[in-house]
Structure formats: structure tokens, C-alpha cells
Amino acid sequence: MKRRDIIKYLSVTPLAGMVNLTDPSGQPSAKPTKKPKRDIIKELGIRTFINAAGTYTFMTASLMDEDVMDTIEYTGEHFMIMSEVQDKAGAKIAALCHAESAMVTAGCWSALVLGTAAVLTGKDKLKIGKLPDLSGFEKTEVIVQKAHNESYTHALTNAGIIPVVVETADELEKAISSKTAMLFFLNYQAPNGQIKHEEFVAISKKHGIPCMIDIAADIPPVENLWKYNDMGFDLVCVSGGKAMRGPQSAGILMGKKDLIDAARLNAPPNGGNIGRGMKVNKEEVLGMYVALEKYIKKDHAAEWKSWEDRVQVIVKEVSKIKGVKTEVTVPPIANHVPTLKISWTDQIKATPQEVHKKLQDGTPSIEVMTSPTTVNLTVFMLKPGEDKLVAKRLKEVLSSFA
């Protein structure tokens, strides 16, 4: 499964119940929710579901950790100067991630736009006021590998750049010119590109050209939060609302101090710039810092073991159905968590999409991902006890088609 896959059609079904359990591995607990003064979910008829799919944006990514929610609630009661909030939180984030500097952005896409803008304008306020109009700019091109030239390159073109596509290191060397502003690396496509990380960084250093990497959904492993800073990338962009369980609308841009300073000038609270609409409120900035800090300190080995155990709960149950086959894989980069693929023989008269629809329409409603031949699911967004509910429903649904 590629990160940030999109499903076009989602049905609407009733609100699902919750399980009252605790979880020692660091997963968000499903303790009884305080009854709200106004149940806006029920009032608007919005479907909630058990998330056995993953941290996809269209599914509202992850659920924020309790400490993050507490931070948001507490800081929402105080006025602050936004620049100081970014200064103080950014310094802590940078130290945790081995970067010279950092800022919280409006998601990873915003980090990509602001990082590109920083490279193009530096601290020149006249240039900052012109983006995405690059007329009069000497450097207007960003070089990207063919395998990396996906829809995310559009974040860079938002700043006005022209992408130059190459395949080999030799082509990259020849493509570099006085117009080259930056080199861009899309991390989850690293296995499909001919130029690997270290060589890519070395070429950028050789020519004195900044290089930026997108690692949006590439946490875990936790080490990726500092790996690419240590490797020498000048800018690193990451989503905050996925495995780290920060605010969904938050991300992090980190790297060289001069570039982060320039990105800050291209971003709110400053006006007259390309990033003015990419606002991140104080609650999100501070919530993102708390989420990052807590994620780094987590017992990741225990968390991984809990994921494997939950997958096996589902495997054990669905394997009781004749004709069902299961396979556990771990994607090499993006969404690097145990992923269960379920397939079946023609003894079960249903397509994966039909099984998916029945899971959506049931009680509790459950979301998974599908391919033409498999139902694919992860457990790292499940609340405690939901693995058993997913196993039970999968067995019921598959059996109903037998």
C-alpha cells in the first residue's frame, strides 16, 4: 500500500461503541469518554469507525495521545506570541531530532512548500513577497528523480519552481546548472530510484545546492526522526498526525538554521507571503512538541510486540474459515508496521471490495484497505480490545459469503 492512498467512496453508518481497557504498550487507551455537553457527532450523523486501515489523511489519520489533548486544552486558555511559541518549541524539536533548527507546519505538505520557498527566497523580503512568481529569480529549478516525481512534487511547484526529472547520478550531475535551486528526495520511493540517499546528499554537497527529503509517513522507525538530519539533508519534512499521534494538521520542517529562518519568514504570522494561509495555532505547535517528545521516549520494542500480538489475534480467528489465507508483511519504508493481507479461494463468493463494504456497513463500522485480491489491514491505530472486534467481524463477514 502506498502512503496516503485515497478511497473515493465511504458509506455512512451508525456510531460504534468503545471498549474500556488499558494498554501498557503506549497505545491510546479507550477509557470512557466524558459525556460532552453537546454530542456533535451524533447531531450531524457522522459515521465513526474502528480504524484497521492506517494513518490515512482521508480517515482523519490518528487519534491524538491523551497528553497531547491535555496540552491543547490547557494552552487554549492562554494568549501567547506566536513567534515565541515557534521559537521555544522549535528549539526543543530540533534538539530531539539532531537538527540545527525546526518549526511546526500545517502538515507535511506545508513543510514542503515552505522549505522550497525558503530555498528560493532566503531572507529577502522582496522575493518573499513575489512567490510563486519567480520572474527575475536566477534559481527556478528543482531536480527530482523520475521515480520520485509523484503528486507530492506539486507541493514544490506551489512555490513556482520547475521540476527537472533525472534517473541516474550522471544525469543529475549534467542537469545541475545556475538555475538549480534544490534537489528533492521522496523517501518512500527510495527503493525505486537509482540514486540512493548518501550519493544524493554527496552530489548536493559537492555543488553547494540544498537538498530536501519528504519522510511524511516514514515513522516508525523512530530513528528516522534524526537519521536524515545526521545524513546531511538540509531540510527534512515529516507529518505529525500519523504514528506520532500529534495534531493531524501539524507537521515538522527541520534542518539548517538559515533555511528554517527563511521558512519562518515565508509562513504565518507574517503576511504578504506564500504561506500566510498555512496557519498552525499555538495549541497545535505545543501539542506537536509534546507528541514528538512522548513518541521518542516510548518503548518501541513493546509497542511492536503488541502489534504482532494483535495481528495474530485476527489471523487465528479468520484462519478458522476454510479457504482463507493470511500473510503478514512489513512495508519497507512508509507505514512501516505489521500489515495483514487476507485472501481466499473461490469457496468464498465475494470480492475484497464487497467484504470491505460489509465491514463498513456493520456495527461496529470497520475500515480496512483493499487490493484487487486482498483485504489489507493494520492494527497500530486500534484501541485496546478492538483487535478482537475486528477478528470477530471479519470472521462473520467472510463466513457470510461462504
PDB file of N, CA and C in Angstrom, residues 109 113 116 131-133 153-161 274 278:
ATOM      1  N   TRP A 109       2.781  18.640   3.823  1.00  0.00           N
ATOM      2  CA  TRP A 109       2.681  19.377   2.557  1.00  0.00           C
ATOM      3  C   TRP A 109       3.134  20.822   2.760  1.00  0.00           C
ATOM      4  N   VAL A 113       6.212  23.007   0.962  1.00  0.00           N
ATOM      5  CA  VAL A 113       6.051  24.313   0.318  1.00  0.00           C
ATOM      6  C   VAL A 113       6.973  25.339   0.967  1.00  0.00           C
ATOM      7  N   THR A 116      10.707  24.734   0.261  1.00  0.00           N
ATOM      8  CA  THR A 116      11.050  25.179  -1.091  1.00  0.00           C
ATOM      9  C   THR A 116      11.112  26.701  -1.151  1.00  0.00           C
ATOM     10  N   LEU A 131       6.614  35.279  -4.425  1.00  0.00           N
ATOM     11  CA  LEU A 131       6.254  33.875  -4.693  1.00  0.00           C
ATOM     12  C   LEU A 131       4.745  33.713  -4.849  1.00  0.00           C
ATOM     13  N   PRO A 132       4.317  32.873  -5.812  1.00  0.00           N
ATOM     14  CA  PRO A 132       5.076  31.915  -6.631  1.00  0.00           C
ATOM     15  C   PRO A 132       5.600  32.482  -7.953  1.00  0.00           C
ATOM     16  N   ASP A 133       5.567  33.800  -8.125  1.00  0.00           N
ATOM     17  CA  ASP A 133       6.107  34.438  -9.330  1.00  0.00           C
ATOM     18  C   ASP A 133       7.630  34.482  -9.219  1.00  0.00           C
ATOM     19  N   THR A 153       5.407  16.301  -5.681  1.00  0.00           N
ATOM     20  CA  THR A 153       6.204  17.349  -6.319  1.00  0.00           C
ATOM     21  C   THR A 153       5.367  18.602  -6.501  1.00  0.00           C
ATOM     22  N   HIS A 154       4.037  18.432  -6.546  1.00  0.00           N
ATOM     23  CA  HIS A 154       3.151  19.578  -6.716  1.00  0.00           C
ATOM     24  C   HIS A 154       3.273  20.556  -5.554  1.00  0.00           C
ATOM     25  N   ALA A 155       3.648  20.066  -4.377  1.00  0.00           N
ATOM     26  CA  ALA A 155       3.865  20.972  -3.244  1.00  0.00           C
ATOM     27  C   ALA A 155       4.993  21.946  -3.559  1.00  0.00           C
ATOM     28  N   LEU A 156       6.001  21.454  -4.247  1.00  0.00           N
ATOM     29  CA  LEU A 156       7.134  22.303  -4.610  1.00  0.00           C
ATOM     30  C   LEU A 156       6.754  23.290  -5.710  1.00  0.00           C
ATOM     31  N   THR A 157       5.961  22.810  -6.672  1.00  0.00           N
ATOM     32  CA  THR A 157       5.554  23.714  -7.758  1.00  0.00           C
ATOM     33  C   THR A 157       4.609  24.794  -7.256  1.00  0.00           C
ATOM     34  N   ASN A 158       3.986  24.589  -6.090  1.00  0.00           N
ATOM     35  CA  ASN A 158       3.194  25.658  -5.476  1.00  0.00           C
ATOM     36  C   ASN A 158       4.034  26.906  -5.247  1.00  0.00           C
ATOM     37  N   ALA A 159       5.315  26.697  -5.018  1.00  0.00           N
ATOM     38  CA  ALA A 159       6.220  27.830  -4.793  1.00  0.00           C
ATOM     39  C   ALA A 159       6.754  28.409  -6.097  1.00  0.00           C
ATOM     40  N   GLY A 160       6.361  27.810  -7.237  1.00  0.00           N
ATOM     41  CA  GLY A 160       6.723  28.371  -8.530  1.00  0.00           C
ATOM     42  C   GLY A 160       7.833  27.663  -9.269  1.00  0.00           C
ATOM     43  N   ILE A 161       8.427  26.648  -8.657  1.00  0.00           N
ATOM     44  CA  ILE A 161       9.602  26.013  -9.279  1.00  0.00           C
ATOM     45  C   ILE A 161       9.220  25.178 -10.498  1.00  0.00           C
ATOM     46  N   ILE A 274       3.692  33.462   0.658  1.00  0.00           N
ATOM     47  CA  ILE A 274       3.000  32.301   0.109  1.00  0.00           C
ATOM     48  C   ILE A 274       2.391  31.409   1.195  1.00  0.00           C
ATOM     49  N   MET A 278      -1.233  29.013   5.698  1.00  0.00           N
ATOM     50  CA  MET A 278      -0.820  27.750   6.335  1.00  0.00           C
ATOM     51  C   MET A 278      -0.675  27.941   7.842  1.00  0.00           C
TER      52      MET A 278
END
